[in-house]
Structures are given as C-alpha cells and as structure tokens.
C-alpha cells in the first residue's frame, strides 16, 4: 500500500485561515478529498493521512467525516487541547473513532519552550494509553524543546513534520542537522519527508537544493523511520503534487525498491496503524 503521510483538507474561511497569506493566494479556496482523489490515482498513491490545520475539536470531527466518506483517507491526525485538565476524558471520547491515529498542535506558532511545559508534556503523555501518536510541527529554533519532549515521553511515538522546516532557502544546515541527529537517537521518533518545497525559494528551487537535507534525514533516521508526505495543498504555492512526489522518488532510487516501499507506505502504515 502506497501512502501519502501528510495532507490537509479544508473549507476555506478567511477569518479562520489567516495563516494563508497574500503570497499564498493559490490555496485560498476549498480543498477536499474529491479534489485529491484523481491526483493520488495519477501518482500511484493508494491513500493518505489527513492532518489538522485548525486548532479545534470541530476540525478533528471534520477530518473524521472526510475519512468516513472517502476511502483514500486512511487515517486522521486531529487536534485536542493537550493542556486541558480533562485531556484523558477527551482522548477517551475520541478513541471511539478508529479513524483517529494521533494528534498535533501547531507548536511552530507557540513560544520556543512550548513543548517543554509541564502541562503540554502531561497531555502528550496521555496519548500512550490510547496508542495514539503525536506529530511535532516546529521550526528549527524549537528543536531543543522537541528533543526535551521526546526524551521525557519515550512511551509515545512521535513524528517530526516537514523535517522541522529547515531553512533551505538560506542553505542553513549544521545546527539543524546536529539537533536532528540527537532527536533521531530516540527510537520512538520518526520523520516526514514533507513540506520541503515551501522552505526553499518558491519560484526558483532545484532538486539539488534539498539533497543535503535528505542526506541528513537518511543518515540520522535511516530508511525504517522516514515517510513521504506531500503536504498538499500547501505545497501548491511552490510545486504541484507530481513534482513533490518525484523529488523524493528520484532521491530514493539508489536505495532500491525495498527502501522505496518503506518510505512510500510501509513506514506510515506501521507508525499510524493504517
């Protein structure tokens, strides 16, 4: 089974979706599974994981509905208030939906120490009781906090979204790579090969821009803990779906068919229990 481990769906709302700036006008519209289905078919992808974009429980239930309605949506990474006193009860309620595989918070929009806060760690620790995962969405300057988190909660399986958004357009790599190496020492942490084109020069990127970062990802995490994600439709501000897939596909060619099968499906199936 080939899987795209990172998608988003939404009914565009200008008041809610203020993160979609003027320069991202190409994605200021609705994006739903019916739009994605033919694109996945064209690119030989069997299904996807839908990841939250809005910080609300309504978002989680919206994605569950999408998964119930479309076979291509194989799993959901939703949102819940991890800091709530009632977090265990909320997770208990959400555990009734088999489509929900994990949760995420837009930590990149929070202070750099967010993932080290005790109420956040307490909430994330509760995920283990329900065999749920946590997607870490951060910028490079938050990697130190992420390292603290994954060391503090070894009982939860984590995945770093978008390689922690390295500054590809600035060709900055050393500090990022060092922290990623430390995080990868934790066997419960995976990484998504996703969201890269939007960290490069949107109009003038080339494939070689990404190779040093992909080299580091494979060196640190190895082929058993990496998974392809397109980050569609956000990727459309810099590249179409096929370009994004081809970038990773061509990179893994020297690794052989077995590694390709892991990166493009098997690892996501195992991590998210699809």
Tab-separated table of C-alpha atoms in Angstrom:
chain	number	residue	atom	x	y	z
A	1	UNK	CA	0.000	0.000	0.000
A	2	UNK	CA	1.433	3.393	-1.019
A	3	UNK	CA	0.626	6.197	1.403
A	4	UNK	CA	0.968	9.956	1.422
A	5	UNK	CA	1.514	10.562	5.132
A	6	UNK	CA	0.637	14.261	5.172
A	7	UNK	CA	-2.370	16.033	3.604
A	8	UNK	CA	-4.763	18.793	4.582
A	9	UNK	CA	-8.410	19.420	3.749
A	10	UNK	CA	-10.497	22.487	4.436
A	11	UNK	CA	-13.431	24.662	3.527
A	12	UNK	CA	-11.570	27.942	3.209
A	13	UNK	CA	-12.579	30.526	5.827
A	14	UNK	CA	-10.764	33.905	5.539
A	15	UNK	CA	-11.421	34.765	9.195
A	16	UNK	CA	-10.142	31.438	10.495
A	17	UNK	CA	-7.385	30.732	7.974
A	18	UNK	CA	-5.356	33.900	8.416
A	19	UNK	CA	-2.140	31.854	8.099
A	20	UNK	CA	-2.813	31.731	4.343
A	21	UNK	CA	-1.133	34.999	3.402
A	22	UNK	CA	-1.459	37.048	0.214
A	23	UNK	CA	1.578	35.332	-1.316
A	24	UNK	CA	-0.220	32.012	-0.745
A	25	UNK	CA	-3.325	33.128	-2.645
A	26	UNK	CA	-3.219	29.947	-4.766
A	27	UNK	CA	-4.596	27.963	-1.822
A	28	UNK	CA	-7.280	30.413	-0.751
A	29	UNK	CA	-10.097	28.053	-1.691
A	30	UNK	CA	-11.682	24.788	-0.629
A	31	UNK	CA	-9.608	21.599	-0.811
A	32	UNK	CA	-11.421	18.320	-0.238
A	33	UNK	CA	-10.791	14.593	-0.788
A	34	UNK	CA	-12.745	14.701	-4.058
A	35	UNK	CA	-10.120	17.156	-5.352
A	36	UNK	CA	-7.253	14.963	-4.225
A	37	UNK	CA	-8.566	11.574	-5.347
A	38	UNK	CA	-7.686	11.878	-9.061
A	39	UNK	CA	-4.270	13.329	-8.176
A	40	UNK	CA	-3.447	10.351	-5.965
A	41	UNK	CA	-4.615	7.944	-8.685
A	42	UNK	CA	-2.474	9.716	-11.280
A	43	UNK	CA	0.554	9.433	-8.991
A	44	UNK	CA	0.030	5.814	-7.939
A	45	UNK	CA	-0.831	6.585	-4.307
A	46	UNK	CA	-3.432	4.382	-2.589
A	47	UNK	CA	-4.340	6.578	0.370
A	48	UNK	CA	-3.374	9.413	2.665
A	49	UNK	CA	-3.251	10.655	6.238
A	50	UNK	CA	-5.265	13.827	6.829
A	51	UNK	CA	-3.608	16.198	9.298
A	52	UNK	CA	-5.233	19.042	11.225
A	53	UNK	CA	-4.774	22.626	10.076
A	54	UNK	CA	-7.151	24.335	12.527
A	55	UNK	CA	-6.860	24.180	16.312
A	56	UNK	CA	-10.315	22.941	17.233
A	57	UNK	CA	-12.110	19.737	18.045
A	58	UNK	CA	-14.502	20.634	15.227
A	59	UNK	CA	-11.525	20.243	12.882
A	60	UNK	CA	-10.893	16.756	14.235
A	61	UNK	CA	-14.511	15.725	13.652
A	62	UNK	CA	-14.448	17.283	10.160
A	63	UNK	CA	-11.454	15.133	9.241
A	64	UNK	CA	-13.122	12.046	10.719
A	65	UNK	CA	-16.113	12.742	8.478
A	66	UNK	CA	-13.795	13.002	5.471
A	67	UNK	CA	-12.265	9.641	6.402
A	68	UNK	CA	-15.686	8.069	6.785
A	69	UNK	CA	-16.776	9.403	3.404
A	70	UNK	CA	-13.691	8.735	1.260
A	71	UNK	CA	-11.676	5.524	1.077
A	72	UNK	CA	-8.485	7.420	0.220
A	73	UNK	CA	-8.366	8.958	3.726
A	74	UNK	CA	-6.846	6.104	5.713
A	75	UNK	CA	-6.178	7.963	8.948
A	76	UNK	CA	-6.609	11.265	10.785
A	77	UNK	CA	-4.204	13.339	12.880
A	78	UNK	CA	-6.552	15.629	14.764
A	79	UNK	CA	-6.378	18.361	17.371
A	80	UNK	CA	-7.317	18.306	21.031
A	81	UNK	CA	-6.398	20.688	23.830
A	82	UNK	CA	-3.471	18.772	25.283
A	83	UNK	CA	-3.240	21.224	28.187
A	84	UNK	CA	-6.819	20.671	29.353
A	85	UNK	CA	-7.422	19.213	32.798
A	86	UNK	CA	-9.884	16.844	31.142
A	87	UNK	CA	-7.445	15.613	28.476
A	88	UNK	CA	-7.827	11.934	29.419
A	89	UNK	CA	-11.601	12.127	29.106
A	90	UNK	CA	-11.349	13.938	25.751
A	91	UNK	CA	-8.983	11.282	24.416
A	92	UNK	CA	-11.312	8.604	25.722
A	93	UNK	CA	-14.160	10.171	23.734
A	94	UNK	CA	-12.077	10.478	20.575
A	95	UNK	CA	-10.885	6.877	20.902
A	96	UNK	CA	-14.348	5.819	19.727
A	97	UNK	CA	-13.320	6.925	16.225
A	98	UNK	CA	-10.980	4.336	14.754
A	99	UNK	CA	-10.044	6.821	12.021
A	100	UNK	CA	-8.093	8.942	14.547
A	101	UNK	CA	-4.492	7.767	14.708
A	102	UNK	CA	-2.877	10.671	16.510
A	103	UNK	CA	-2.923	14.363	17.349
A	104	UNK	CA	-0.993	17.517	16.553
A	105	UNK	CA	-0.682	21.072	17.839
A	106	UNK	CA	0.673	23.923	15.719
A	107	UNK	CA	3.654	24.287	18.037
A	108	UNK	CA	5.529	26.350	15.436
A	109	UNK	CA	3.181	29.231	16.322
A	110	UNK	CA	3.895	28.919	20.063
A	111	UNK	CA	6.849	30.197	22.145
A	112	UNK	CA	10.012	28.189	21.654
A	113	UNK	CA	9.698	26.468	25.051
A	114	UNK	CA	6.125	25.288	24.438
A	115	UNK	CA	6.967	21.583	24.137
A	116	UNK	CA	8.881	21.645	27.446
A	117	UNK	CA	5.957	22.943	29.502
A	118	UNK	CA	4.680	20.513	32.085
A	119	UNK	CA	1.007	20.765	31.121
A	120	UNK	CA	1.895	20.045	27.475
A	121	UNK	CA	4.105	17.083	28.390
A	122	UNK	CA	1.426	15.775	30.738
A	123	UNK	CA	-1.160	15.905	27.946
A	124	UNK	CA	1.065	14.273	25.344
A	125	UNK	CA	1.965	11.511	27.805
A	126	UNK	CA	-1.747	10.589	27.976
A	127	UNK	CA	-1.667	9.609	24.277
A	128	UNK	CA	0.178	6.411	25.170
A	129	UNK	CA	-2.855	4.987	26.987
A	130	UNK	CA	-4.784	5.063	23.708
A	131	UNK	CA	-1.911	4.037	21.408
A	132	UNK	CA	-2.058	7.432	19.699
A	133	UNK	CA	0.826	9.259	18.025
A	134	UNK	CA	1.959	12.881	18.137
A	135	UNK	CA	3.070	14.963	15.132
A	136	UNK	CA	5.696	17.573	16.038
A	137	UNK	CA	5.275	20.740	13.939
A	138	UNK	CA	8.101	23.139	14.692
A	139	UNK	CA	10.738	25.476	13.298
A	140	UNK	CA	14.471	24.714	13.699
A	141	UNK	CA	14.845	27.027	16.716
A	142	UNK	CA	12.332	24.806	18.571
A	143	UNK	CA	14.302	21.584	18.054
A	144	UNK	CA	15.868	21.875	21.506
A	145	UNK	CA	12.409	21.802	23.082
A	146	UNK	CA	11.385	18.898	20.853
A	147	UNK	CA	14.445	16.962	21.994
A	148	UNK	CA	13.434	17.543	25.620
A	149	UNK	CA	9.912	16.297	24.833
A	150	UNK	CA	10.839	13.063	23.079
A	151	UNK	CA	13.315	12.206	25.838
A	152	UNK	CA	10.694	12.927	28.513
A	153	UNK	CA	7.971	10.815	26.899
A	154	UNK	CA	9.551	7.641	25.472
A	155	UNK	CA	6.237	5.801	25.661
A	156	UNK	CA	4.674	7.881	22.846
A	157	UNK	CA	5.562	7.524	19.162
A	158	UNK	CA	6.470	10.883	17.588
A	159	UNK	CA	6.986	12.061	14.031
A	160	UNK	CA	8.759	15.281	13.058
A	161	UNK	CA	6.679	17.022	10.379
A	162	UNK	CA	8.478	18.552	7.386
A	163	UNK	CA	11.965	17.764	8.751
A	164	UNK	CA	11.327	20.584	11.279
A	165	UNK	CA	11.263	23.087	8.417
A	166	UNK	CA	14.996	23.602	7.793
A	167	UNK	CA	15.958	26.930	6.211
A	168	UNK	CA	16.598	25.510	2.757
A	169	UNK	CA	16.319	28.875	1.013
A	170	UNK	CA	19.194	30.124	3.202
A	171	UNK	CA	21.184	26.850	2.907
A	172	UNK	CA	21.485	26.675	6.682
A	173	UNK	CA	22.018	23.103	7.852
A	174	UNK	CA	24.627	22.483	10.579
A	175	UNK	CA	22.725	23.362	13.776
A	176	UNK	CA	19.538	21.826	12.391
A	177	UNK	CA	21.332	18.610	11.450
A	178	UNK	CA	23.010	18.298	14.854
A	179	UNK	CA	19.692	18.551	16.692
A	180	UNK	CA	18.003	16.147	14.272
A	181	UNK	CA	20.791	13.638	14.931
A	182	UNK	CA	20.138	13.844	18.672
A	183	UNK	CA	16.382	13.516	18.244
A	184	UNK	CA	16.855	10.510	15.956
A	185	UNK	CA	18.710	8.713	18.773
A	186	UNK	CA	15.278	8.217	20.331
A	187	UNK	CA	13.866	5.058	18.678
A	188	UNK	CA	10.282	6.294	19.136
A	189	UNK	CA	10.778	9.254	16.754
A	190	UNK	CA	10.083	9.147	13.013
A	191	UNK	CA	10.388	11.934	10.421
A	192	UNK	CA	8.314	13.031	7.439
A	193	UNK	CA	9.961	13.845	4.127
A	194	UNK	CA	7.391	16.545	3.523
A	195	UNK	CA	6.930	20.296	3.339
A	196	UNK	CA	10.342	20.883	1.777
A	197	UNK	CA	9.463	22.875	-1.327
A	198	UNK	CA	7.824	25.584	0.782
A	199	UNK	CA	11.058	26.038	2.753
A	200	UNK	CA	13.027	26.668	-0.448
A	201	UNK	CA	12.786	29.562	-2.908
A	202	UNK	CA	9.220	29.035	-4.152
A	203	UNK	CA	9.899	30.270	-7.678
A	204	UNK	CA	13.488	29.139	-8.195
A	205	UNK	CA	14.167	25.902	-6.330
A	206	UNK	CA	16.015	22.987	-7.862
A	207	UNK	CA	16.237	19.362	-6.747
A	208	UNK	CA	19.829	19.711	-5.589
A	209	UNK	CA	18.722	22.302	-3.012
A	210	UNK	CA	17.133	19.502	-0.995
A	211	UNK	CA	19.794	16.800	-1.246
A	212	UNK	CA	21.891	17.850	1.804
A	213	UNK	CA	18.746	17.800	3.995
A	214	UNK	CA	17.559	14.462	2.629
A	215	UNK	CA	21.079	13.077	3.089
A	216	UNK	CA	20.956	14.124	6.740
A	217	UNK	CA	17.472	12.659	7.249
A	218	UNK	CA	18.544	9.271	5.891
A	219	UNK	CA	21.797	9.348	7.845
A	220	UNK	CA	20.080	10.155	11.145
A	221	UNK	CA	16.769	8.268	10.947
A	222	UNK	CA	17.550	5.517	8.430
A	223	UNK	CA	15.044	4.135	5.905
A	224	UNK	CA	12.804	2.496	8.539
A	225	UNK	CA	11.689	5.757	10.194
A	226	UNK	CA	11.109	8.066	7.225
A	227	UNK	CA	7.833	8.581	5.388
A	228	UNK	CA	6.791	10.507	2.309
A	229	UNK	CA	4.256	13.307	2.664
A	230	UNK	CA	3.236	15.797	0.003
A	231	UNK	CA	1.809	18.492	2.312
A	232	UNK	CA	-0.866	19.036	-0.341
A	233	UNK	CA	-2.404	21.548	-0.863
A	234	UNK	CA	0.108	23.801	0.940
A	235	UNK	CA	2.812	22.562	-1.441
A	236	UNK	CA	0.956	24.157	-4.355
A	237	UNK	CA	2.433	27.565	-3.561
A	238	UNK	CA	5.797	26.184	-4.731
A	239	UNK	CA	5.185	22.957	-6.675
A	240	UNK	CA	2.496	20.622	-7.952
A	241	UNK	CA	1.867	17.203	-6.429
A	242	UNK	CA	3.828	15.268	-9.045
A	243	UNK	CA	6.881	17.499	-8.611
A	244	UNK	CA	6.846	16.939	-4.859
A	245	UNK	CA	6.482	13.169	-5.194
A	246	UNK	CA	9.122	12.944	-7.938
A	247	UNK	CA	11.623	14.833	-5.771
A	248	UNK	CA	11.535	12.125	-3.087
A	249	UNK	CA	11.035	9.269	-5.533
A	250	UNK	CA	14.147	10.121	-7.534
A	251	UNK	CA	16.178	10.616	-4.359
A	252	UNK	CA	15.407	7.100	-3.082
A	253	UNK	CA	16.156	5.322	-6.401
A	254	UNK	CA	19.738	4.413	-5.363
A	255	UNK	CA	18.367	2.898	-2.141
A	256	UNK	CA	16.392	0.278	-4.095
A	257	UNK	CA	12.794	-0.927	-4.243
A	258	UNK	CA	12.657	-2.180	-0.656
A	259	UNK	CA	13.500	1.237	0.780
A	260	UNK	CA	11.143	2.946	-1.659
A	261	UNK	CA	8.309	0.714	-0.420
A	262	UNK	CA	9.087	1.671	3.178
A	263	UNK	CA	9.274	5.418	2.566
A	264	UNK	CA	6.193	5.463	0.344
A	265	UNK	CA	3.914	3.408	2.538
A	266	UNK	CA	5.141	0.668	4.854
A	267	UNK	CA	6.599	3.030	7.462
A	268	UNK	CA	3.433	5.157	7.556
A	269	UNK	CA	1.250	2.033	7.809
A	270	UNK	CA	3.280	0.832	10.797
A	271	UNK	CA	3.527	4.222	12.522
A	272	UNK	CA	-0.133	5.219	12.160
A	273	UNK	CA	-1.539	1.635	12.301
A	274	UNK	CA	-3.364	2.137	8.992
